[in-house]
Tab-separated table of C-alpha atoms and ligand atoms in Angstrom:
chain	number	residue	atom	x	y	z
A	26	MET	CA	8.484	-5.849	31.039
A	27	SER	CA	10.652	-2.438	32.883
A	28	ARG	CA	10.629	-2.981	36.210
A	29	VAL	CA	11.596	-0.283	38.756
A	30	PHE	CA	12.513	-0.987	42.155
A	31	PHE	CA	11.585	1.372	45.955
A	32	ARG	CA	14.425	-0.157	48.052
A	33	ASN	CA	13.537	1.155	51.677
A	34	ALA	CA	10.438	4.015	51.423
A	35	MET	CA	8.599	5.753	53.200
A	36	VAL	CA	5.464	4.947	51.792
A	37	TRP	CA	1.944	7.361	52.405
A	38	ASP	CA	-0.156	5.536	50.225
A	39	GLY	CA	-2.729	7.785	50.154
A	40	SER	CA	-5.890	6.127	51.907
A	41	GLY	CA	-5.975	8.030	54.531
A	42	ALA	CA	-3.257	5.423	56.699
A	43	ASN	CA	-0.205	6.883	58.600
A	44	PRO	CA	2.832	6.091	56.354
A	45	PHE	CA	5.450	2.759	56.625
A	46	PRO	CA	8.502	1.576	55.567
A	47	ALA	CA	8.448	-0.935	52.299
A	48	ASP	CA	9.627	-2.206	49.259
A	49	VAL	CA	7.664	-1.090	46.176
A	50	LEU	CA	8.764	-2.850	43.096
A	51	VAL	CA	7.277	-1.574	39.935
A	52	GLU	CA	6.715	-3.664	36.545
A	53	GLY	CA	5.463	-1.799	33.102
A	54	ASN	CA	3.215	0.809	34.335
A	55	ARG	CA	1.770	-0.099	37.111
A	56	ILE	CA	2.331	-1.080	40.899
A	57	ARG	CA	3.518	-4.830	41.573
A	58	THR	CA	4.328	-5.033	45.017
A	59	VAL	CA	3.662	-3.192	47.934
A	60	ALA	CA	5.774	-5.611	50.768
A	61	ARG	CA	5.555	-3.948	54.019
A	62	SER	CA	8.428	-6.527	55.222
A	63	THR	CA	10.842	-5.055	53.579
A	64	GLY	CA	14.528	-6.521	52.371
A	65	GLN	CA	12.270	-9.446	51.311
A	66	LEU	CA	11.278	-8.899	47.361
A	67	SER	CA	13.445	-9.549	45.057
A	68	ALA	CA	15.159	-7.028	43.268
A	69	ASP	CA	16.056	-9.036	39.950
A	70	GLY	CA	17.124	-6.768	36.462
A	71	ALA	CA	15.126	-4.128	38.127
A	72	THR	CA	16.232	-0.044	38.233
A	73	VAL	CA	16.836	-0.137	41.850
A	74	ILE	CA	15.809	3.461	43.441
A	75	ASP	CA	17.713	3.570	47.248
A	76	CYS	CA	14.296	5.456	48.729
A	77	GLN	CA	16.793	6.351	52.229
A	78	GLY	CA	13.679	6.046	54.259
A	79	LYS	CA	12.712	9.317	52.042
A	80	THR	CA	8.686	9.419	50.975
A	81	LEU	CA	6.560	7.032	48.693
A	82	MET	CA	4.101	8.711	47.792
A	83	PRO	CA	0.786	9.423	44.945
A	84	GLY	CA	1.769	12.015	42.391
A	85	LEU	CA	-0.564	15.292	42.430
A	86	VAL	CA	-4.238	15.209	40.453
A	87	GLU	CA	-4.986	19.344	40.029
A	88	GLY	CA	-8.497	19.577	40.340
A	89	HIS	CA	-8.998	22.676	38.757
A	90	ALA	CA	-6.626	22.862	35.770
A	91	HIS	CA	-6.247	25.526	33.462
A	92	LEU	CA	-3.425	24.388	31.863
A	93	SER	CA	-4.279	27.105	28.966
A	94	TYR	CA	-4.020	30.562	31.466
A	95	GLY	CA	-0.869	31.799	31.423
A	96	GLY	CA	-0.036	34.849	33.863
A	97	ALA	CA	-3.212	36.533	33.067
A	98	VAL	CA	-3.736	40.074	35.004
A	99	ASN	CA	-7.658	40.285	33.814
A	100	ASP	CA	-9.994	37.489	32.616
A	101	SER	CA	-10.161	39.041	29.518
A	102	ASP	CA	-6.314	38.639	28.842
A	103	LEU	CA	-7.137	35.253	27.812
A	104	GLY	CA	-8.962	36.298	24.766
A	105	ASN	CA	-5.850	38.460	23.812
A	106	ILE	CA	-3.306	35.155	23.100
A	107	PRO	CA	-3.054	34.171	19.353
A	108	PRO	CA	-3.331	30.798	18.991
A	109	GLU	CA	0.025	29.965	18.041
A	110	GLU	CA	1.362	31.563	21.389
A	111	HIS	CA	-1.446	29.661	22.845
A	112	VAL	CA	-1.027	26.281	21.762
A	113	LEU	CA	2.923	26.446	23.043
A	114	LEU	CA	1.960	27.897	26.255
A	115	THR	CA	-0.238	25.435	27.366
A	116	MET	CA	2.272	22.840	25.797
A	117	ARG	CA	5.299	25.026	28.634
A	118	ASN	CA	1.999	24.719	31.252
A	119	ALA	CA	1.376	20.872	30.766
A	120	LYS	CA	5.943	20.659	31.240
A	121	THR	CA	5.260	22.914	34.327
A	122	LEU	CA	2.997	20.741	36.315
A	123	LEU	CA	4.952	17.800	35.982
A	124	ASP	CA	7.823	19.241	36.482
A	125	HIS	CA	6.367	19.922	39.407
A	126	GLY	CA	4.761	16.924	40.526
A	127	PHE	CA	1.150	16.240	39.211
A	128	THR	CA	0.795	13.298	36.893
A	129	SER	CA	-2.704	14.717	36.303
A	130	ALA	CA	-4.564	16.935	35.806
A	131	PHE	CA	-8.850	17.574	35.575
A	132	SER	CA	-8.821	20.718	33.829
A	133	ALA	CA	-11.764	23.141	34.607
A	134	ALA	CA	-11.693	25.491	31.321
A	135	SER	CA	-9.676	25.569	28.466
A	136	SER	CA	-9.511	28.961	27.308
A	137	LYS	CA	-10.179	27.953	22.800
A	138	LEU	CA	-11.965	25.894	21.943
A	139	ARG	CA	-9.273	22.572	20.838
A	140	LEU	CA	-6.416	23.776	23.489
A	141	ASP	CA	-6.827	21.309	26.296
A	142	VAL	CA	-7.416	19.075	23.896
A	143	VAL	CA	-4.818	19.077	21.995
A	144	ILE	CA	-2.352	19.308	24.459
A	145	ARG	CA	-4.091	15.802	25.632
A	146	ASN	CA	-3.211	14.659	22.330
A	147	GLU	CA	-0.367	14.762	22.311
A	148	VAL	CA	0.895	14.067	25.781
A	149	GLU	CA	-0.799	10.843	25.435
A	150	ALA	CA	0.970	9.921	22.583
A	151	GLY	CA	3.889	10.483	24.412
A	152	ARG	CA	4.914	13.196	22.019
A	153	LEU	CA	5.037	15.090	24.519
A	154	PRO	CA	5.985	15.808	28.678
A	155	GLY	CA	2.767	16.235	30.779
A	156	PRO	CA	0.882	14.634	33.640
A	157	ARG	CA	-3.021	13.150	32.262
A	158	ILE	CA	-5.433	15.248	31.444
A	159	ARG	CA	-9.054	15.503	31.777
A	160	ALA	CA	-9.622	17.731	28.598
A	161	CYS	CA	-12.021	20.588	29.149
A	162	SER	CA	-14.355	23.256	27.080
A	163	PRO	CA	-13.849	26.974	27.053
A	164	GLU	CA	-16.009	27.790	30.114
A	165	ILE	CA	-19.909	27.870	28.217
A	166	THR	CA	-21.786	31.067	30.301
A	167	VAL	CA	-24.451	32.921	28.765
A	168	THR	CA	-24.276	37.086	27.731
A	169	GLY	CA	-23.481	39.193	30.738
A	170	GLY	CA	-21.827	36.318	32.830
A	171	LEU	CA	-18.751	35.185	33.733
A	172	GLY	CA	-16.367	35.024	30.445
A	173	ASP	CA	-18.536	37.106	28.060
A	174	GLU	CA	-15.848	39.170	27.438
A	175	ARG	CA	-16.948	41.311	24.353
A	176	LYS	CA	-17.298	44.367	23.919
A	177	GLN	CA	-20.492	45.752	22.059
A	178	HIS	CA	-18.576	48.062	19.551
A	179	MET	CA	-15.792	46.495	18.143
A	180	TYR	CA	-15.422	42.042	16.917
A	181	TYR	CA	-13.240	40.922	20.586
A	182	GLU	CA	-12.971	36.882	21.234
A	183	SER	CA	-13.956	36.533	25.019
A	184	PHE	CA	-11.892	33.503	27.070
A	185	GLY	CA	-15.640	31.647	27.614
A	186	MET	CA	-18.126	30.744	24.854
A	187	ILE	CA	-21.342	32.363	25.097
A	188	ALA	CA	-24.644	30.439	24.591
A	189	ASP	CA	-29.053	32.142	25.819
A	190	GLY	CA	-31.332	29.448	26.157
A	191	PRO	CA	-31.215	26.078	25.599
A	192	ASP	CA	-31.237	25.812	22.087
A	193	GLU	CA	-27.866	27.881	22.229
A	194	ILE	CA	-26.215	25.437	24.880
A	195	ALA	CA	-26.771	22.538	23.642
A	196	ARG	CA	-25.428	23.119	19.936
A	197	THR	CA	-22.207	24.461	21.892
A	198	VAL	CA	-22.100	21.942	24.539
A	199	ARG	CA	-22.745	19.187	21.565
A	200	LEU	CA	-19.875	21.192	19.248
A	201	CYS	CA	-17.673	21.265	22.311
A	202	CYS	CA	-17.864	17.071	22.686
A	203	ARG	CA	-17.217	16.638	18.278
A	204	GLU	CA	-14.079	18.787	19.200
A	205	GLY	CA	-13.294	16.317	22.187
A	206	VAL	CA	-13.342	17.314	25.295
A	207	ASP	CA	-13.621	15.564	28.307
A	208	ASN	CA	-15.213	17.654	30.487
A	209	ILE	CA	-17.912	20.516	30.022
A	210	LYS	CA	-17.845	24.220	32.117
A	211	ILE	CA	-20.677	26.065	32.482
A	212	ASN	CA	-20.447	29.502	34.493
A	213	ILE	CA	-24.118	29.189	36.377
A	214	SER	CA	-22.586	32.189	38.687
A	215	GLY	CA	-21.136	34.972	38.613
A	216	ASP	CA	-18.200	36.453	40.030
A	217	ASP	CA	-16.475	39.201	41.984
A	218	LEU	CA	-13.314	39.392	40.342
A	219	GLY	CA	-15.652	39.393	36.584
A	220	PRO	CA	-16.810	43.528	35.834
A	221	LYS	CA	-20.216	42.633	35.397
A	222	ALA	CA	-22.131	39.066	37.120
A	223	HIS	CA	-21.055	39.486	40.373
A	224	GLY	CA	-20.502	36.113	42.459
A	225	GLY	CA	-24.166	36.478	44.121
A	226	MET	CA	-25.812	36.079	40.544
A	227	THR	CA	-27.216	33.822	39.545
A	228	VAL	CA	-26.895	34.171	35.785
A	229	MET	CA	-28.161	30.801	33.653
A	230	ARG	CA	-31.279	29.429	34.372
A	231	GLU	CA	-31.884	26.016	35.359
A	232	ASN	CA	-33.148	25.124	31.464
A	233	GLU	CA	-29.871	26.735	30.427
A	234	VAL	CA	-28.044	24.015	33.166
A	235	GLN	CA	-30.503	20.869	32.506
A	236	THR	CA	-29.582	21.338	29.215
A	237	ALA	CA	-25.862	21.493	29.500
A	238	VAL	CA	-25.970	18.328	31.379
A	239	SER	CA	-28.331	16.029	29.943
A	240	VAL	CA	-26.167	16.929	25.961
A	241	ALA	CA	-23.139	16.589	28.033
A	242	ARG	CA	-24.554	13.240	29.371
A	243	ASP	CA	-25.959	11.779	25.756
A	244	PHE	CA	-21.895	12.219	25.255
A	245	GLY	CA	-20.930	10.401	28.331
A	246	LYS	CA	-19.222	13.802	30.003
A	247	VAL	CA	-18.390	14.892	32.743
A	248	VAL	CA	-19.301	18.704	33.644
A	249	ALA	CA	-18.668	21.395	35.661
A	250	CYS	CA	-19.968	24.206	36.954
A	251	HIS	CA	-18.505	27.433	38.555
A	252	SER	CA	-20.871	28.452	41.278
A	253	ARG	CA	-20.386	31.296	44.097
A	254	SER	CA	-23.797	32.028	45.121
A	255	ALA	CA	-25.899	29.645	47.062
A	256	GLU	CA	-28.811	29.823	44.293
A	257	SER	CA	-26.788	28.752	41.514
A	258	VAL	CA	-25.135	25.175	43.903
A	259	LYS	CA	-28.861	24.581	44.308
A	260	ARG	CA	-29.177	25.038	40.448
A	261	ALA	CA	-26.130	22.719	40.071
A	262	VAL	CA	-27.380	19.774	42.396
A	263	ARG	CA	-30.580	20.064	41.353
A	264	CYS	CA	-29.598	19.088	37.726
A	265	GLY	CA	-27.152	16.779	38.274
A	266	VAL	CA	-23.835	18.862	37.746
A	267	ASP	CA	-20.389	15.912	38.478
A	268	VAL	CA	-18.240	19.100	39.738
A	269	ILE	CA	-19.648	22.144	42.576
A	270	TYR	CA	-16.395	24.928	41.811
A	271	HIS	CA	-16.152	27.585	45.209
A	272	CYS	CA	-20.225	27.319	46.319
A	273	GLU	CA	-18.827	29.521	49.342
A	274	SER	CA	-21.546	30.850	49.876
A	275	SER	CA	-23.326	27.640	50.358
A	276	ASP	CA	-26.780	27.653	53.259
A	277	GLU	CA	-27.160	25.155	55.158
A	278	GLU	CA	-29.931	23.833	52.384
A	279	ALA	CA	-27.266	24.169	49.948
A	280	LEU	CA	-24.930	22.820	52.822
A	281	ASP	CA	-27.776	19.060	52.955
A	282	MET	CA	-28.095	19.578	48.786
A	283	LEU	CA	-24.933	18.925	48.633
A	284	GLU	CA	-24.629	16.718	51.013
A	285	SER	CA	-27.900	14.338	50.264
A	286	VAL	CA	-25.421	13.421	46.864
A	287	LYS	CA	-21.859	13.419	48.365
A	288	ASP	CA	-21.106	9.833	46.778
A	289	ARG	CA	-22.208	10.762	42.607
A	290	ILE	CA	-20.681	14.831	43.663
A	291	PHE	CA	-17.717	16.843	43.920
A	292	VAL	CA	-16.260	20.515	44.891
A	293	GLY	CA	-13.751	22.253	44.552
A	294	PRO	CA	-13.481	25.952	46.812
A	295	ALA	CA	-10.602	27.194	44.173
A	296	ILE	CA	-8.662	29.018	46.587
A	297	GLY	CA	-5.386	30.402	45.598
A	298	VAL	CA	-6.442	32.561	42.189
A	299	ILE	CA	-7.668	33.762	45.730
A	300	TYR	CA	-5.645	34.019	48.202
A	301	GLY	CA	-3.217	35.148	45.633
A	302	THR	CA	-5.342	38.380	44.745
A	303	LEU	CA	-4.919	39.406	49.015
A	304	TYR	CA	-1.749	38.173	50.011
A	305	ASP	CA	0.540	38.525	45.670
A	306	GLY	CA	-1.384	40.637	43.994
A	307	GLU	CA	0.522	43.866	44.176
A	308	PRO	CA	1.538	45.246	42.325
A	309	TRP	CA	-1.045	44.047	40.112
A	310	PHE	CA	-3.898	44.858	42.375
A	311	SER	CA	-3.427	46.762	46.195
A	312	ARG	CA	-4.070	44.931	49.360
A	313	GLU	CA	-6.554	47.824	49.835
A	314	PHE	CA	-8.374	47.089	46.704
A	315	ALA	CA	-8.178	42.483	46.627
A	316	ILE	CA	-10.608	42.940	50.236
A	317	HIS	CA	-12.941	46.299	48.579
A	318	ILE	CA	-13.985	42.879	45.939
A	319	GLY	CA	-14.967	40.793	48.980
A	320	MET	CA	-11.048	38.607	48.591
A	321	GLN	CA	-11.329	38.619	52.548
A	322	ARG	CA	-14.326	37.588	52.592
A	323	VAL	CA	-14.554	34.429	50.404
A	324	ILE	CA	-11.276	33.026	52.223
A	325	ASP	CA	-13.551	33.788	55.433
A	326	ASP	CA	-17.195	31.901	54.167
A	327	SER	CA	-14.667	29.174	52.564
A	328	HIS	CA	-13.346	28.630	55.930
A	329	LYS	CA	-17.033	27.914	57.109
A	330	VAL	CA	-18.680	26.387	54.663
A	331	TYR	CA	-15.985	23.537	53.971
A	332	SER	CA	-14.997	23.026	57.099
A	333	GLU	CA	-18.987	21.940	57.335
A	334	LEU	CA	-18.351	20.108	54.223
A	335	ARG	CA	-15.804	17.877	55.046
A	336	LYS	CA	-17.070	17.297	58.335
A	337	ARG	CA	-20.085	16.302	56.213
A	338	GLY	CA	-17.871	13.367	54.085
A	339	VAL	CA	-17.886	15.300	50.154
A	340	ARG	CA	-15.265	14.604	48.783
A	341	ALA	CA	-13.228	18.211	48.080
A	342	LEU	CA	-10.306	18.571	44.904
A	343	ILE	CA	-7.704	21.011	45.673
A	344	GLY	CA	-6.527	23.807	42.703
A	345	GLY	CA	-6.326	26.681	42.842
A	346	ASP	CA	-7.014	28.870	39.324
A	347	TYR	CA	-3.729	28.424	38.814
A	348	GLY	CA	-2.365	29.994	35.789
A	349	PHE	CA	-3.285	33.878	36.277
A	350	VAL	CA	-0.798	36.551	37.423
A	351	GLN	CA	-1.008	37.024	41.803
A	352	SER	CA	-1.916	32.161	41.165
A	353	PRO	CA	1.177	31.489	38.462
A	354	GLN	CA	1.487	27.430	36.509
A	355	GLY	CA	3.630	25.504	38.534
A	356	THR	CA	2.571	26.725	42.590
A	357	ASN	CA	-0.899	25.076	42.338
A	358	ALA	CA	0.694	22.710	44.733
A	359	ARG	CA	-0.069	25.640	47.619
A	360	ASP	CA	-3.637	24.560	48.008
A	361	LEU	CA	-2.135	21.619	49.842
A	362	LYS	CA	-1.237	24.226	52.561
A	363	HIS	CA	-4.132	26.713	51.854
A	364	PHE	CA	-6.045	23.763	52.236
A	365	VAL	CA	-4.666	23.406	56.028
A	366	ASP	CA	-5.113	26.823	56.621
A	367	LEU	CA	-7.500	28.384	55.140
A	368	LEU	CA	-9.892	25.520	55.247
A	369	GLY	CA	-9.762	23.713	58.227
A	370	TYR	CA	-8.370	20.323	56.892
A	371	SER	CA	-5.276	17.836	58.711
A	372	SER	CA	-2.170	17.785	56.437
A	373	SER	CA	-2.961	13.633	55.410
A	374	GLU	CA	-6.495	15.164	54.102
A	375	ALA	CA	-5.669	17.471	52.116
A	376	LEU	CA	-3.337	15.006	50.390
A	377	GLN	CA	-6.111	12.576	49.811
A	378	CYS	CA	-7.651	15.553	48.293
A	379	GLY	CA	-4.592	15.983	45.953
A	380	THR	CA	-4.315	12.214	45.402
A	381	ARG	CA	-6.991	9.459	46.187
A	382	ILE	CA	-9.751	11.890	45.673
A	383	GLY	CA	-8.095	13.389	42.114
A	384	GLY	CA	-7.977	9.934	40.714
A	385	GLN	CA	-11.686	9.282	41.705
A	386	VAL	CA	-12.072	12.845	39.710
A	387	MET	CA	-10.153	11.443	37.203
A	388	GLY	CA	-12.441	8.416	36.822
A	389	MET	CA	-10.182	6.446	37.641
A	390	GLY	CA	-10.386	5.847	40.997
A	391	HIS	CA	-10.328	1.985	41.134
A	392	GLU	CA	-7.139	2.757	39.597
A	393	LEU	CA	-4.820	5.799	39.968
A	394	GLY	CA	-4.059	8.234	42.921
A	395	GLN	CA	-3.063	5.700	46.293
A	396	VAL	CA	0.907	3.346	46.034
A	397	LYS	CA	-1.665	0.059	45.717
A	398	GLU	CA	-0.967	-3.374	44.498
A	399	GLY	CA	-2.108	-3.352	40.207
A	400	PHE	CA	-2.409	0.782	39.988
A	401	LEU	CA	-0.989	2.447	38.200
A	402	ALA	CA	2.454	3.730	38.858
A	403	ASP	CA	2.250	7.483	39.413
A	404	LEU	CA	4.730	8.526	41.859
A	405	LEU	CA	6.734	10.922	43.650
A	406	LEU	CA	9.657	10.100	45.859
A	407	VAL	CA	9.834	13.833	48.178
A	408	ASN	CA	12.512	15.013	49.813
A	409	GLY	CA	11.232	16.153	53.313
A	410	ASP	CA	8.183	14.971	55.262
A	411	PRO	CA	4.215	16.409	53.196
A	412	LEU	CA	2.617	15.312	56.712
A	413	LYS	CA	4.672	17.233	58.895
A	414	ASP	CA	5.508	20.401	55.710
A	415	LEU	CA	3.084	21.102	52.178
A	416	SER	CA	4.842	23.401	51.721
A	417	ILE	CA	8.314	21.175	50.221
A	418	MET	CA	5.736	20.076	48.073
A	419	VAL	CA	5.886	23.150	45.693
A	420	PRO	CA	9.435	24.018	44.496
A	421	GLU	CA	10.527	21.120	42.446
A	422	GLU	CA	13.639	21.084	43.416
A	423	SER	CA	11.867	18.803	46.417
A	424	PHE	CA	11.031	15.444	44.172
A	425	LEU	CA	13.729	13.097	44.401
A	426	VAL	CA	11.728	11.333	41.629
A	427	ILE	CA	8.689	11.602	39.337
A	428	MET	CA	7.464	8.373	37.790
A	429	LYS	CA	4.489	8.636	35.867
A	430	ASP	CA	2.879	5.679	34.384
A	431	GLY	CA	5.292	3.782	35.684
A	432	ALA	CA	7.838	5.490	33.632
A	433	LEU	CA	10.811	7.647	35.344
A	434	TYR	CA	11.089	11.268	33.849
A	435	LYS	CA	12.607	13.260	36.522
A	436	ASN	CA	14.824	10.714	38.912
A	437	ILE	CA	18.299	12.817	40.744
A	438	ALA	CA	17.820	9.819	43.793
A	439	GLN	CA	19.912	6.957	44.021
A	440	THR	CA	20.143	4.427	41.464
A	441	ARG	CA	21.711	1.365	40.554
A	442	ALA	CA	20.839	-0.034	37.487
A	443	GLN	CA	19.523	-3.300	36.655
A	444	GLU	CA	20.478	-5.295	39.409
A	445	ARG	CA	21.014	-8.854	39.187
A	446	ALA	CA	19.676	-11.025	42.611
A	447	ALA	CA	17.853	-9.893	45.031
A	448	GLU	CA	19.784	-8.865	47.834
B	511	ZN	ZN1	-10.880	28.286	37.654
């Protein structure tokens, strides 16, 4: 069994506790020992990594991943990519995420039915580098909703799957389950970045949402939804959706409903693309245009709603729709700082959203997302103190070590191979 010994680390364990000095021993794919008094642990036969007091923390979990999105300006661009190029693009994005410290990705939609599924399978088989992936369906939407990019006068492949009425919804969800997804994504509200139904509209009916959830349950799948309007949030809670994205227009009643199911659900603001449209949109989107379509309002509303959700203990996920031209893949960890600057979280809370809570949404909260004895060894050695400066979590150069499932994917720290005796 392989053994890796992290000597003299400053461990931030993901629980919310303050960092502490420790030696950490990994055996196989699990964290065997976290020894708070350094120098006590035997490194016999282990590869020894000298952490020099740098931060050792859990691998990041992208909570709103779109592995098959790559530099799209408009949603319709996603339907234009031929399948062959699209597989390669998704493969590259999986590697990009792992290069940037994301050892897990909870997908919030694929743009073709089997893209997430095949890349997940290849990564799991050890044939491609990438994070642990929970594969998602394409966005399932109603005619005229976000994800319906079809045109009346021509054949056009949309990135969403369009289904109207409970019967079509049931068939579409079953099809996605048959093809091997882990998550089902439904668009209950519209979106201001889309041309048709805007964010204030609730376009998927209650019986359609209910059907999607109950069919997904038949197959043991998790359901995530796009919900900007207050009514769409309430509809999601009433129907038992597991992960409710956006939520920024929640009113008092919606907040109460979210709080009432806080042990069961997750929320995610997906703020990165909104920030990107406002501040990094040139030359594709002018600032005037971004403000005109309500991006500043979304940030202001998100601040109000997420300050409240944070206080009420509703679990939030990082992940901001990275994969558009204004929110490129690889910059996903910008969301950590956005949580602090835009939404009122502390650095530690933001990092917990990106680690421990991420492990929970992956369905692996008992073994993923913390530096804890018995947990899976997904670890990062960071050159700097993320609690003091979250922006260091973005560039890949910040990661001296990236370990996934006990394997050293990257190691540019000082290493001594196969140390023989305890020193
Ligand atoms: Zn999204």
